[in-house]
């Protein structure tokens, strides 16, 4: 118990410090994460770079791969792009190991000296700093300090095992039996669901002089397989391609392990038998981990398309149902990276906005054509809009509970308002369809003048919404100002047309029933322009 309790406590501090540091880095990166994603092209080489950078920032290849599964599931990333990011994630995860091992080749980074200073400096910055950026930097520094305290605590806890014959025999067995070594690394990593933390444990044992070279090599390869469990679990219930992405990660690491296991067996059993018996250092563990991941990437990069094909064959499931009627760019896995999740929410809102636009253009004609198919289409699209709005709103509320920058919080709040305005425009489209049904039932129609006026008003409100949607998608201030101009024009037209209509009613130029529909339609059209203006004003606030 004198060993287990301090070791577990140290592991907890190590993982907690890693998470704090990663969260601070992620918050500090902000929209740069989105910029990195946008830089991703069909060129897998850039995908590898992206995966390495993101994983270096969030300190977890598992988290990056889960994020990739989410992107694929949301349709933001294709499998070829995902393959590149997955390979890069394996490279990026080696950064934590180098941070830990730096104490061996940079004495001034000794945990005994650096950890207390880092934690104190971080706390002072957190208390003194008033800006969000200061708090993000303080989180990075504090996390760094806690991480080092954790690794020191683990190393000190296992120091007495240095003289344990049983413990030494266990590692000798792992070093002489590649399968057991790989299995041990995979199981431990699968349990704690972090290859960085698993490597940290191995380094703490190495610091106490407990780990033979050969055992460490096999365990490291197993750790890379164990880290795939998180992504595999996250793909449960996801779409076919998301399952394929998770299996791509698993296949990549299994194939790499097979290749390097053969090399290791040749080295330790044939070429240099005594090499595997020596004790490994923390720096050598970092180097071995890096060589394995970079080497696997270099070897498998040219044949990565074959890995995708194989993963597809292992992921044979029924094709998903049509997703037109629901949000497809949203995925719970992406909430771990709030900045990117927010951008996905914006993309999904734009998609909903396009659906509303289609309904509005259809409604522009249906009130005059009274076409039953168009009426049904508008009603079906309104149901889709309602479902999408509900899903996006729920997702945005969950996102708002995550750690967001001040700017991102404002954007999320603005997005909820824009969603509401778009949904209301969709409701008015359904109203136009109902007006058409009413006119068909009463077998009445508007006068020629009334038709011309409604068409003129409808053109204005449709134009105002189209401009508002364009302003939203492109953050275009000029479009937003044009919306305001169109809304003012709609207000003036509504007053003029209402007065003209009342005059026609007095002169018995139109039926009372058609007249009621005319006034209701006029009100709905004016309100479409009002909601379009609301969207435009939100964009102007966002871009000010």
Short mmCIF file of C-alpha atoms in Angstrom, two decimals:
data_model
loop_
_atom_site.label_atom_id
_atom_site.label_comp_id
_atom_site.label_asym_id
_atom_site.label_seq_id
_atom_site.Cartn_x
_atom_site.Cartn_y
_atom_site.Cartn_z
CA UNK A 1 0.00 0.00 0.00
CA UNK A 2 2.95 2.32 0.64
CA UNK A 3 3.75 1.98 -3.06
CA UNK A 4 0.29 1.74 -4.63
CA UNK A 5 -1.34 4.78 -2.99
CA UNK A 6 1.47 7.28 -3.81
CA UNK A 7 1.76 5.81 -7.32
CA UNK A 8 -1.98 6.12 -8.03
CA UNK A 9 -1.97 9.64 -6.59
CA UNK A 10 0.97 10.57 -8.79
CA UNK A 11 -0.78 9.10 -11.85
CA UNK A 12 -3.86 11.17 -11.04
CA UNK A 13 -1.78 14.35 -10.82
CA UNK A 14 0.01 13.48 -14.06
CA UNK A 15 -3.26 12.99 -15.98
CA UNK A 16 -4.89 16.03 -14.36
CA UNK A 17 -1.89 18.23 -15.14
CA UNK A 18 -1.89 16.99 -18.73
CA UNK A 19 -5.60 17.84 -19.08
CA UNK A 20 -5.21 21.32 -17.57
CA UNK A 21 -2.27 22.07 -19.83
CA UNK A 22 -4.13 20.74 -22.89
CA UNK A 23 -7.26 22.78 -22.10
CA UNK A 24 -5.19 25.93 -21.70
CA UNK A 25 -3.40 25.30 -24.99
CA UNK A 26 -6.68 24.59 -26.76
CA UNK A 27 -8.33 27.75 -25.41
CA UNK A 28 -5.28 29.83 -26.31
CA UNK A 29 -5.35 28.38 -29.82
CA UNK A 30 -9.00 29.41 -30.20
CA UNK A 31 -10.07 29.78 -33.82
CA UNK A 32 -6.59 28.83 -34.99
CA UNK A 33 -7.78 25.23 -34.58
CA UNK A 34 -10.47 25.99 -37.15
CA UNK A 35 -7.90 27.61 -39.44
CA UNK A 36 -5.76 24.48 -39.23
CA UNK A 37 -8.74 22.34 -40.15
CA UNK A 38 -9.58 24.56 -43.11
CA UNK A 39 -5.98 24.19 -44.31
CA UNK A 40 -6.57 20.46 -44.64
CA UNK A 41 -6.87 19.37 -48.27
CA UNK A 42 -7.02 16.04 -50.06
CA UNK A 43 -3.26 15.98 -49.73
CA UNK A 44 -2.72 13.54 -46.85
CA UNK A 45 0.69 15.05 -46.13
CA UNK A 46 -0.99 18.21 -44.82
CA UNK A 47 -3.34 15.96 -42.88
CA UNK A 48 -0.35 14.36 -41.16
CA UNK A 49 0.97 17.80 -40.19
CA UNK A 50 -2.46 18.84 -38.94
CA UNK A 51 -2.85 15.69 -36.85
CA UNK A 52 0.58 16.18 -35.30
CA UNK A 53 -0.07 19.83 -34.43
CA UNK A 54 -3.53 19.26 -32.95
CA UNK A 55 -2.33 16.28 -30.89
CA UNK A 56 0.66 18.26 -29.64
CA UNK A 57 -1.80 20.94 -28.50
CA UNK A 58 -4.41 18.72 -26.82
CA UNK A 59 -1.81 16.19 -25.61
CA UNK A 60 -3.79 13.10 -26.58
CA UNK A 61 -3.85 11.04 -29.76
CA UNK A 62 -6.99 9.33 -28.45
CA UNK A 63 -8.78 12.69 -28.23
CA UNK A 64 -7.60 13.66 -31.71
CA UNK A 65 -8.79 10.37 -33.18
CA UNK A 66 -12.15 10.64 -31.41
CA UNK A 67 -12.40 14.14 -32.88
CA UNK A 68 -11.60 12.73 -36.34
CA UNK A 69 -14.33 10.10 -35.90
CA UNK A 70 -16.68 12.96 -35.06
CA UNK A 71 -15.63 14.95 -38.13
CA UNK A 72 -16.11 11.94 -40.40
CA UNK A 73 -19.45 11.17 -38.76
CA UNK A 74 -20.52 14.79 -39.36
CA UNK A 75 -19.39 14.69 -42.98
CA UNK A 76 -16.80 17.44 -42.44
CA UNK A 77 -13.85 15.20 -43.25
CA UNK A 78 -13.53 12.34 -45.74
CA UNK A 79 -11.69 9.08 -45.06
CA UNK A 80 -8.59 10.07 -47.02
CA UNK A 81 -8.21 13.24 -44.97
CA UNK A 82 -8.93 11.31 -41.77
CA UNK A 83 -6.16 8.82 -42.57
CA UNK A 84 -3.62 11.63 -42.74
CA UNK A 85 -4.74 13.17 -39.46
CA UNK A 86 -4.65 9.78 -37.71
CA UNK A 87 -1.07 9.21 -38.83
CA UNK A 88 -0.13 12.68 -37.65
CA UNK A 89 -1.86 12.12 -34.30
CA UNK A 90 0.45 9.20 -33.60
CA UNK A 91 3.45 11.46 -34.20
CA UNK A 92 2.06 14.36 -32.14
CA UNK A 93 1.43 12.20 -29.08
CA UNK A 94 5.19 11.77 -28.57
CA UNK A 95 5.49 15.39 -27.37
CA UNK A 96 4.40 14.57 -23.81
CA UNK A 97 7.09 11.90 -23.51
CA UNK A 98 9.78 14.37 -24.55
CA UNK A 99 8.52 16.87 -21.98
CA UNK A 100 8.81 14.24 -19.25
CA UNK A 101 12.24 13.01 -20.37
CA UNK A 102 13.63 16.53 -20.64
CA UNK A 103 14.68 16.32 -16.98
CA UNK A 104 17.44 13.90 -18.01
CA UNK A 105 19.11 16.14 -20.57
CA UNK A 106 18.14 19.55 -19.17
CA UNK A 107 18.94 19.56 -15.46
CA UNK A 108 17.39 22.98 -14.93
CA UNK A 109 14.06 21.33 -15.80
CA UNK A 110 14.36 19.01 -12.81
CA UNK A 111 10.86 18.55 -11.30
CA UNK A 112 12.18 19.38 -7.85
CA UNK A 113 13.18 22.82 -9.13
CA UNK A 114 10.74 23.53 -11.93
CA UNK A 115 7.39 22.14 -10.71
CA UNK A 116 6.95 24.39 -7.62
CA UNK A 117 8.10 27.46 -9.57
CA UNK A 118 5.75 26.68 -12.49
CA UNK A 119 2.74 26.12 -10.23
CA UNK A 120 3.40 29.29 -8.22
CA UNK A 121 3.99 31.37 -11.35
CA UNK A 122 0.78 30.02 -12.87
CA UNK A 123 -1.26 30.80 -9.74
CA UNK A 124 0.12 34.36 -9.57
CA UNK A 125 -0.71 34.92 -13.24
CA UNK A 126 -4.21 33.49 -12.76
CA UNK A 127 -4.91 35.78 -9.78
CA UNK A 128 -3.34 38.89 -11.30
CA UNK A 129 -4.44 38.46 -14.92
CA UNK A 130 -7.86 39.81 -15.83
CA UNK A 131 -7.98 38.79 -19.48
CA UNK A 132 -9.05 35.35 -20.69
CA UNK A 133 -5.72 34.92 -22.45
CA UNK A 134 -3.88 35.34 -19.12
CA UNK A 135 -5.97 32.61 -17.54
CA UNK A 136 -5.29 30.30 -20.48
CA UNK A 137 -1.54 30.83 -20.17
CA UNK A 138 -1.73 30.29 -16.40
CA UNK A 139 -3.56 26.99 -16.98
CA UNK A 140 -0.76 25.85 -19.30
CA UNK A 141 1.91 26.71 -16.71
CA UNK A 142 0.02 25.18 -13.76
CA UNK A 143 -0.76 22.03 -15.75
CA UNK A 144 2.91 21.73 -16.69
CA UNK A 145 3.90 21.96 -13.02
CA UNK A 146 1.30 19.45 -11.82
CA UNK A 147 2.35 17.04 -14.59
CA UNK A 148 5.93 17.11 -13.31
CA UNK A 149 4.82 16.68 -9.69
CA UNK A 150 2.85 13.62 -10.78
CA UNK A 151 5.75 12.01 -12.65
CA UNK A 152 8.07 12.65 -9.67
CA UNK A 153 5.57 11.13 -7.24
CA UNK A 154 5.20 8.02 -9.41
CA UNK A 155 8.96 7.61 -9.75
CA UNK A 156 9.50 7.98 -5.99
CA UNK A 157 6.69 5.53 -5.23
CA UNK A 158 8.19 2.71 -7.32
CA UNK A 159 11.79 3.32 -6.19
CA UNK A 160 11.64 0.52 -3.55
CA UNK A 161 10.71 -1.99 -6.29
CA UNK A 162 14.23 -1.62 -7.65
CA UNK A 163 15.36 -4.32 -5.24
CA UNK A 164 12.35 -6.59 -5.84
CA UNK A 165 13.31 -9.83 -7.59
CA UNK A 166 9.66 -10.57 -8.44
CA UNK A 167 9.13 -7.21 -10.14
CA UNK A 168 12.41 -7.57 -12.01
CA UNK A 169 11.41 -11.05 -13.20
CA UNK A 170 8.09 -9.70 -14.50
CA UNK A 171 9.85 -7.20 -16.74
CA UNK A 172 12.37 -9.81 -17.87
CA UNK A 173 9.43 -11.98 -18.96
CA UNK A 174 7.84 -9.07 -20.81
CA UNK A 175 11.15 -8.44 -22.54
CA UNK A 176 11.67 -12.04 -23.63
CA UNK A 177 8.06 -12.60 -24.70
CA UNK A 178 7.03 -9.96 -27.28
CA UNK A 179 3.36 -10.98 -27.17
CA UNK A 180 3.10 -10.47 -23.40
CA UNK A 181 4.95 -7.15 -23.59
CA UNK A 182 2.64 -5.84 -26.31
CA UNK A 183 -0.42 -7.15 -24.44
CA UNK A 184 0.65 -5.46 -21.20
CA UNK A 185 1.11 -2.10 -22.93
CA UNK A 186 -2.22 -2.41 -24.76
CA UNK A 187 -4.22 -3.39 -21.66
CA UNK A 188 -2.85 -0.63 -19.42
CA UNK A 189 -3.38 2.01 -22.12
CA UNK A 190 -6.89 0.75 -22.88
CA UNK A 191 -7.79 0.99 -19.19
CA UNK A 192 -6.58 4.56 -18.66
CA UNK A 193 -7.46 5.54 -22.27
CA UNK A 194 -4.37 7.68 -22.78
CA UNK A 195 -1.16 6.62 -24.48
CA UNK A 196 0.60 9.74 -23.17
CA UNK A 197 -0.27 8.80 -19.58
CA UNK A 198 0.70 5.19 -20.23
CA UNK A 199 4.08 6.27 -21.58
CA UNK A 200 4.42 8.53 -18.54
CA UNK A 201 3.93 5.52 -16.25
CA UNK A 202 6.58 3.61 -18.17
CA UNK A 203 8.96 6.56 -17.89
CA UNK A 204 8.41 6.80 -14.13
CA UNK A 205 9.35 3.12 -13.83
CA UNK A 206 12.37 3.71 -16.06
CA UNK A 207 13.47 6.61 -13.85
CA UNK A 208 13.65 4.12 -10.98
CA UNK A 209 15.81 1.81 -13.12
CA UNK A 210 13.19 -0.94 -13.35
CA UNK A 211 12.53 -1.40 -17.08
CA UNK A 212 14.73 -3.49 -19.43
CA UNK A 213 15.22 -2.12 -22.95
CA UNK A 214 13.46 -4.99 -24.73
CA UNK A 215 10.43 -4.94 -22.42
CA UNK A 216 10.00 -1.19 -22.92
CA UNK A 217 10.07 -1.50 -26.72
CA UNK A 218 7.32 -4.15 -26.77
CA UNK A 219 5.24 -2.26 -24.19
CA UNK A 220 5.49 0.95 -26.25
CA UNK A 221 4.15 -0.87 -29.31
CA UNK A 222 1.30 -2.26 -27.22
CA UNK A 223 0.50 1.20 -25.91
CA UNK A 224 -0.10 2.39 -29.47
CA UNK A 225 -2.64 -0.41 -29.97
CA UNK A 226 -4.33 0.23 -26.62
CA UNK A 227 -4.91 3.88 -27.42
CA UNK A 228 -7.23 2.81 -30.28
CA UNK A 229 -9.84 1.56 -27.81
CA UNK A 230 -11.13 5.08 -27.11
CA UNK A 231 -11.85 5.78 -30.78
CA UNK A 232 -13.39 2.33 -31.27
CA UNK A 233 -15.77 2.95 -28.37
CA UNK A 234 -16.63 6.43 -29.65
CA UNK A 235 -17.61 4.99 -33.05
CA UNK A 236 -20.34 2.82 -31.53
CA UNK A 237 -23.64 4.08 -32.90
CA UNK A 238 -21.91 6.30 -35.46
CA UNK A 239 -22.26 6.17 -39.23
CA UNK A 240 -20.44 3.70 -41.44
CA UNK A 241 -17.57 6.02 -42.36
CA UNK A 242 -17.00 6.94 -38.71
CA UNK A 243 -16.63 3.24 -37.90
CA UNK A 244 -14.21 2.92 -40.82
CA UNK A 245 -12.13 5.82 -39.44
CA UNK A 246 -11.84 4.14 -36.04
CA UNK A 247 -10.76 0.87 -37.65
CA UNK A 248 -8.23 2.72 -39.80
CA UNK A 249 -6.56 3.90 -36.59
CA UNK A 250 -6.51 0.36 -35.19
CA UNK A 251 -5.16 -1.18 -38.41
CA UNK A 252 -2.47 1.48 -38.71
CA UNK A 253 -1.10 0.71 -35.26
CA UNK A 254 -1.46 -3.07 -35.54
CA UNK A 255 0.41 -3.15 -38.87
CA UNK A 256 3.10 -0.86 -37.45
CA UNK A 257 3.43 -3.09 -34.40
CA UNK A 258 3.81 -6.22 -36.53
CA UNK A 259 6.54 -4.58 -38.64
CA UNK A 260 8.52 -3.21 -35.70
CA UNK A 261 8.02 -6.36 -33.61
CA UNK A 262 9.79 -8.36 -36.31
CA UNK A 263 12.61 -5.79 -36.34
CA UNK A 264 12.83 -5.83 -32.53
CA UNK A 265 12.92 -9.63 -32.37
CA UNK A 266 15.76 -9.72 -34.92
CA UNK A 267 17.71 -7.11 -32.93
CA UNK A 268 17.15 -8.56 -29.45
CA UNK A 269 17.25 -12.27 -30.35
CA UNK A 270 19.80 -12.39 -33.18
CA UNK A 271 21.86 -9.25 -33.80
CA UNK A 272 22.39 -7.77 -30.32
CA UNK A 273 21.11 -10.17 -27.62
CA UNK A 274 22.63 -8.19 -24.74
CA UNK A 275 21.08 -4.88 -25.84
CA UNK A 276 17.65 -5.81 -24.55
CA UNK A 277 18.91 -6.66 -21.05
CA UNK A 278 20.11 -3.15 -20.18
CA UNK A 279 17.86 -0.70 -18.33
CA UNK A 280 16.19 1.91 -20.52
CA UNK A 281 16.12 5.64 -19.70
CA UNK A 282 13.25 8.11 -19.98
CA UNK A 283 14.85 9.78 -22.99
CA UNK A 284 15.34 6.44 -24.73
CA UNK A 285 11.65 5.67 -24.18
CA UNK A 286 10.74 9.00 -25.81
CA UNK A 287 13.10 8.25 -28.71
CA UNK A 288 11.72 4.72 -29.17
CA UNK A 289 8.14 6.01 -29.07
CA UNK A 290 8.97 8.68 -31.66
CA UNK A 291 10.88 6.30 -33.95
CA UNK A 292 7.99 3.82 -33.86
CA UNK A 293 5.35 6.40 -34.77
CA UNK A 294 7.35 8.33 -37.37
CA UNK A 295 8.68 5.07 -38.84
CA UNK A 296 5.20 3.56 -39.10
CA UNK A 297 3.93 6.74 -40.76
CA UNK A 298 6.77 6.77 -43.31
CA UNK A 299 6.28 3.07 -44.12
CA UNK A 300 2.47 3.10 -44.37
CA UNK A 301 1.92 6.57 -45.85
CA UNK A 302 2.40 5.35 -49.46
CA UNK A 303 -0.09 2.50 -48.96
CA UNK A 304 -2.59 4.37 -46.77
CA UNK A 305 -5.35 3.94 -49.37
CA UNK A 306 -5.05 0.17 -48.95
CA UNK A 307 -5.57 0.60 -45.20
CA UNK A 308 -8.76 2.54 -45.94
CA UNK A 309 -9.97 -0.27 -48.25
CA UNK A 310 -9.20 -2.91 -45.61
CA UNK A 311 -10.94 -0.88 -42.90
CA UNK A 312 -14.03 -0.63 -45.11
CA UNK A 313 -14.09 -4.40 -45.54
CA UNK A 314 -13.93 -4.80 -41.77
CA UNK A 315 -16.75 -2.29 -41.29
CA UNK A 316 -19.53 -3.76 -43.37
CA UNK A 317 -22.75 -2.32 -41.93
CA UNK A 318 -26.08 -1.28 -43.37
CA UNK A 319 -26.09 2.12 -45.02
CA UNK A 320 -27.61 4.83 -42.88
CA UNK A 321 -31.03 6.32 -43.46
CA UNK A 322 -31.38 9.55 -45.40
CA UNK A 323 -30.11 12.40 -43.22
CA UNK A 324 -31.71 15.29 -45.10
CA UNK A 325 -34.30 15.68 -42.34
CA UNK A 326 -31.83 16.11 -39.48
CA UNK A 327 -28.61 17.82 -38.47
CA UNK A 328 -25.60 15.97 -39.89
CA UNK A 329 -22.66 18.22 -39.01
CA UNK A 330 -23.13 17.89 -35.25
CA UNK A 331 -21.41 15.23 -33.20
CA UNK A 332 -21.09 14.87 -29.42
CA UNK A 333 -17.42 13.87 -29.83
CA UNK A 334 -16.61 17.31 -31.19
CA UNK A 335 -17.69 19.01 -27.94
CA UNK A 336 -14.23 18.09 -26.63
CA UNK A 337 -12.90 20.77 -28.97
CA UNK A 338 -15.45 23.59 -28.42
CA UNK A 339 -13.95 25.98 -30.97
CA UNK A 340 -14.32 23.46 -33.78
CA UNK A 341 -17.72 22.30 -32.51
CA UNK A 342 -18.92 25.91 -32.70
CA UNK A 343 -17.84 26.15 -36.33
CA UNK A 344 -19.70 22.91 -37.09
CA UNK A 345 -22.79 24.40 -35.46
CA UNK A 346 -22.46 27.45 -37.72
CA UNK A 347 -22.18 25.14 -40.76
CA UNK A 348 -25.30 23.24 -39.72
CA UNK A 349 -27.20 26.48 -39.14
CA UNK A 350 -26.25 27.59 -42.66
CA UNK A 351 -27.56 24.26 -43.96
CA UNK A 352 -30.86 24.83 -42.15
CA UNK A 353 -30.93 28.35 -43.56
CA UNK A 354 -30.64 26.97 -47.09
CA UNK A 355 -33.61 24.68 -46.44
CA UNK A 356 -35.65 27.68 -45.27
CA UNK A 357 -34.54 29.55 -48.40
CA UNK A 358 -35.85 26.72 -50.61
CA UNK A 359 -39.18 26.80 -48.78
CA UNK A 360 -39.43 30.56 -49.12
CA UNK A 361 -38.79 30.48 -52.87
CA UNK A 362 -41.41 27.75 -53.19
CA UNK A 363 -43.85 29.78 -51.06
CA UNK A 364 -43.30 32.78 -53.35
CA UNK A 365 -45.09 30.86 -56.12
CA UNK A 366 -47.52 28.65 -54.24
CA UNK A 367 -49.74 31.45 -52.98
CA UNK A 368 -50.56 32.22 -56.61
CA UNK A 369 -50.34 28.77 -58.23
CA UNK A 370 -52.19 26.94 -55.41
CA UNK A 371 -50.21 23.84 -56.47
CA UNK A 372 -50.90 20.92 -54.10
CA UNK A 373 -47.45 19.35 -54.57
CA UNK A 374 -45.75 22.62 -53.68
CA UNK A 375 -47.98 22.96 -50.62
CA UNK A 376 -46.99 19.48 -49.45
CA UNK A 377 -43.30 20.15 -50.14
CA UNK A 378 -43.36 23.31 -48.02
CA UNK A 379 -45.03 21.50 -45.11
CA UNK A 380 -42.51 18.66 -45.25
CA UNK A 381 -39.59 21.08 -45.35
CA UNK A 382 -41.03 22.99 -42.39
CA UNK A 383 -41.06 19.75 -40.37
CA UNK A 384 -37.41 19.23 -41.32
CA UNK A 385 -36.55 22.78 -40.28
CA UNK A 386 -38.26 22.33 -36.91
CA UNK A 387 -36.34 19.11 -36.19
CA UNK A 388 -33.05 20.60 -37.30
CA UNK A 389 -33.61 23.73 -35.24
CA UNK A 390 -34.34 21.64 -32.15
CA UNK A 391 -31.20 19.53 -32.62
CA UNK A 392 -28.95 22.52 -33.32
CA UNK A 393 -30.36 24.43 -30.35
CA UNK A 394 -29.79 21.51 -27.97
CA UNK A 395 -26.25 21.08 -29.27
CA UNK A 396 -25.50 24.80 -28.95
CA UNK A 397 -26.77 24.83 -25.36
CA UNK A 398 -24.46 21.91 -24.54
CA UNK A 399 -21.64 23.73 -26.29
CA UNK A 400 -22.29 26.88 -24.25
CA UNK A 401 -21.65 24.86 -21.09
CA UNK A 402 -18.13 24.02 -22.33
CA UNK A 403 -15.08 26.23 -21.88
CA UNK A 404 -15.37 28.93 -24.55
CA UNK A 405 -13.59 32.21 -25.06
CA UNK A 406 -15.56 35.41 -24.50
CA UNK A 407 -15.87 35.91 -28.26
CA UNK A 408 -17.06 32.32 -28.79
CA UNK A 409 -19.65 32.69 -26.00
CA UNK A 410 -21.08 35.74 -27.71
CA UNK A 411 -21.11 33.91 -31.04
CA UNK A 412 -22.98 30.97 -29.50
CA UNK A 413 -25.61 33.30 -28.00
CA UNK A 414 -25.95 35.11 -31.32
CA UNK A 415 -26.32 31.79 -33.10
CA UNK A 416 -29.29 30.84 -30.92
CA UNK A 417 -31.01 34.10 -31.88
CA UNK A 418 -30.30 33.55 -35.58
CA UNK A 419 -31.64 29.99 -35.33
CA UNK A 420 -34.86 31.33 -33.86
CA UNK A 421 -35.24 33.89 -36.65
CA UNK A 422 -34.61 31.32 -39.38
CA UNK A 423 -37.11 28.93 -37.82
CA UNK A 424 -39.75 31.68 -37.70
CA UNK A 425 -39.22 32.38 -41.42
CA UNK A 426 -39.82 28.66 -41.98
CA UNK A 427 -43.07 28.95 -40.02
CA UNK A 428 -44.22 31.79 -42.27
CA UNK A 429 -43.49 29.64 -45.32
CA UNK A 430 -45.92 27.09 -43.92
CA UNK A 431 -48.43 29.90 -43.38
CA UNK A 432 -48.20 30.80 -47.07
CA UNK A 433 -48.93 27.16 -47.96
CA UNK A 434 -51.97 27.25 -45.68
CA UNK A 435 -53.17 30.48 -47.32
CA UNK A 436 -52.95 28.70 -50.69
CA UNK A 437 -55.03 25.83 -49.29
CA UNK A 438 -57.63 28.30 -48.03
CA UNK A 439 -57.91 30.03 -51.40
CA UNK A 440 -58.30 26.65 -53.11
CA UNK A 441 -61.04 25.60 -50.67
CA UNK A 442 -63.10 28.79 -50.95
CA UNK A 443 -62.55 28.83 -54.72
CA UNK A 444 -61.64 32.48 -54.55
CA UNK A 445 -58.70 34.48 -55.81
CA UNK A 446 -57.05 37.88 -55.45
CA UNK A 447 -57.78 40.75 -57.77
CA UNK A 448 -55.20 41.54 -60.43
CA UNK A 449 -53.98 44.57 -58.44
CA UNK A 450 -53.75 42.52 -55.23
CA UNK A 451 -51.69 39.85 -57.00
CA UNK A 452 -49.28 42.41 -58.39
CA UNK A 453 -48.87 44.00 -54.96
CA UNK A 454 -48.31 40.67 -53.19
CA UNK A 455 -45.78 39.61 -55.83
CA UNK A 456 -43.94 42.88 -55.37
CA UNK A 457 -43.97 42.49 -51.58
CA UNK A 458 -42.91 38.85 -51.80
CA UNK A 459 -39.95 39.75 -54.02
CA UNK A 460 -38.76 42.19 -51.36
CA UNK A 461 -39.09 39.78 -48.44
CA UNK A 462 -37.45 36.90 -50.37
CA UNK A 463 -34.59 39.18 -51.36
CA UNK A 464 -34.14 40.35 -47.77
CA UNK A 465 -33.90 36.76 -46.51
CA UNK A 466 -31.53 35.70 -49.31
CA UNK A 467 -29.25 38.61 -48.44
CA UNK A 468 -29.48 37.80 -44.72
CA UNK A 469 -28.47 34.19 -45.36
CA UNK A 470 -25.58 35.36 -47.54
CA UNK A 471 -24.48 37.76 -44.81
CA UNK A 472 -24.59 34.93 -42.26
CA UNK A 473 -22.62 32.45 -44.35
CA UNK A 474 -19.92 34.90 -45.43
CA UNK A 475 -20.01 37.35 -42.51
CA UNK A 476 -20.68 39.97 -45.19
CA UNK A 477 -21.47 43.39 -43.71
CA UNK A 478 -22.46 44.89 -47.08
CA UNK A 479 -25.15 42.22 -47.49
CA UNK A 480 -26.33 42.88 -43.93
CA UNK A 481 -26.76 46.59 -44.65
CA UNK A 482 -28.72 45.76 -47.82
CA UNK A 483 -31.08 43.62 -45.71
CA UNK A 484 -31.85 46.62 -43.52
CA UNK A 485 -32.62 48.68 -46.63
CA UNK A 486 -34.97 45.98 -47.95
CA UNK A 487 -36.70 45.67 -44.57
CA UNK A 488 -37.37 49.41 -44.50
CA UNK A 489 -38.76 49.14 -48.02
CA UNK A 490 -41.00 46.25 -46.92
CA UNK A 491 -42.38 48.32 -44.04
CA UNK A 492 -43.28 51.15 -46.42
CA UNK A 493 -44.88 48.75 -48.92
CA UNK A 494 -46.91 47.10 -46.17
CA UNK A 495 -48.43 50.43 -45.11
CA UNK A 496 -49.18 51.47 -48.70
CA UNK A 497 -50.64 48.09 -49.70
CA UNK A 498 -52.79 47.82 -46.58
CA UNK A 499 -54.34 51.22 -47.33
CA UNK A 500 -54.95 50.28 -50.96
CA UNK A 501 -56.53 46.99 -49.93
CA UNK A 502 -58.93 48.68 -47.52
CA UNK A 503 -60.00 50.94 -50.36
CA UNK A 504 -60.71 47.92 -52.59
CA UNK A 505 -62.77 46.31 -49.84
CA UNK A 506 -64.85 49.48 -49.45
CA UNK A 507 -65.43 49.56 -53.21
CA UNK A 508 -66.36 45.83 -53.24
CA UNK A 509 -63.57 45.10 -55.71
CA UNK A 510 -62.60 41.84 -53.93
CA UNK A 511 -64.26 39.20 -51.78
CA UNK A 512 -64.07 39.42 -48.00
CA UNK A 513 -62.55 35.92 -47.68
CA UNK A 514 -59.79 36.63 -50.20
CA UNK A 515 -59.30 40.01 -48.53
CA UNK A 516 -58.60 38.38 -45.16
CA UNK A 517 -56.04 36.08 -46.76
CA UNK A 518 -54.44 39.10 -48.46
CA UNK A 519 -53.97 40.92 -45.15
CA UNK A 520 -52.64 37.83 -43.38
CA UNK A 521 -50.20 37.16 -46.21
CA UNK A 522 -49.08 40.80 -46.17
CA UNK A 523 -48.36 40.61 -42.43
CA UNK A 524 -46.38 37.37 -42.83
CA UNK A 525 -44.32 38.83 -45.66
CA UNK A 526 -43.47 41.91 -43.61
CA UNK A 527 -42.44 39.72 -40.67
CA UNK A 528 -40.18 37.63 -42.90
CA UNK A 529 -38.31 40.84 -43.66
CA UNK A 530 -38.27 41.68 -39.92
CA UNK A 531 -36.61 38.37 -39.04
CA UNK A 532 -34.20 38.81 -41.94
CA UNK A 533 -33.23 42.16 -40.44
CA UNK A 534 -32.71 40.51 -37.04
CA UNK A 535 -30.25 38.09 -38.65
CA UNK A 536 -28.45 40.95 -40.40
CA UNK A 537 -28.15 42.94 -37.16
CA UNK A 538 -26.65 39.92 -35.38
CA UNK A 539 -24.05 39.64 -38.14
CA UNK A 540 -23.24 43.34 -37.87
CA UNK A 541 -22.68 42.92 -34.13
CA UNK A 542 -20.49 39.86 -34.65
CA UNK A 543 -18.32 41.62 -37.23
CA UNK A 544 -18.07 45.01 -35.51
#
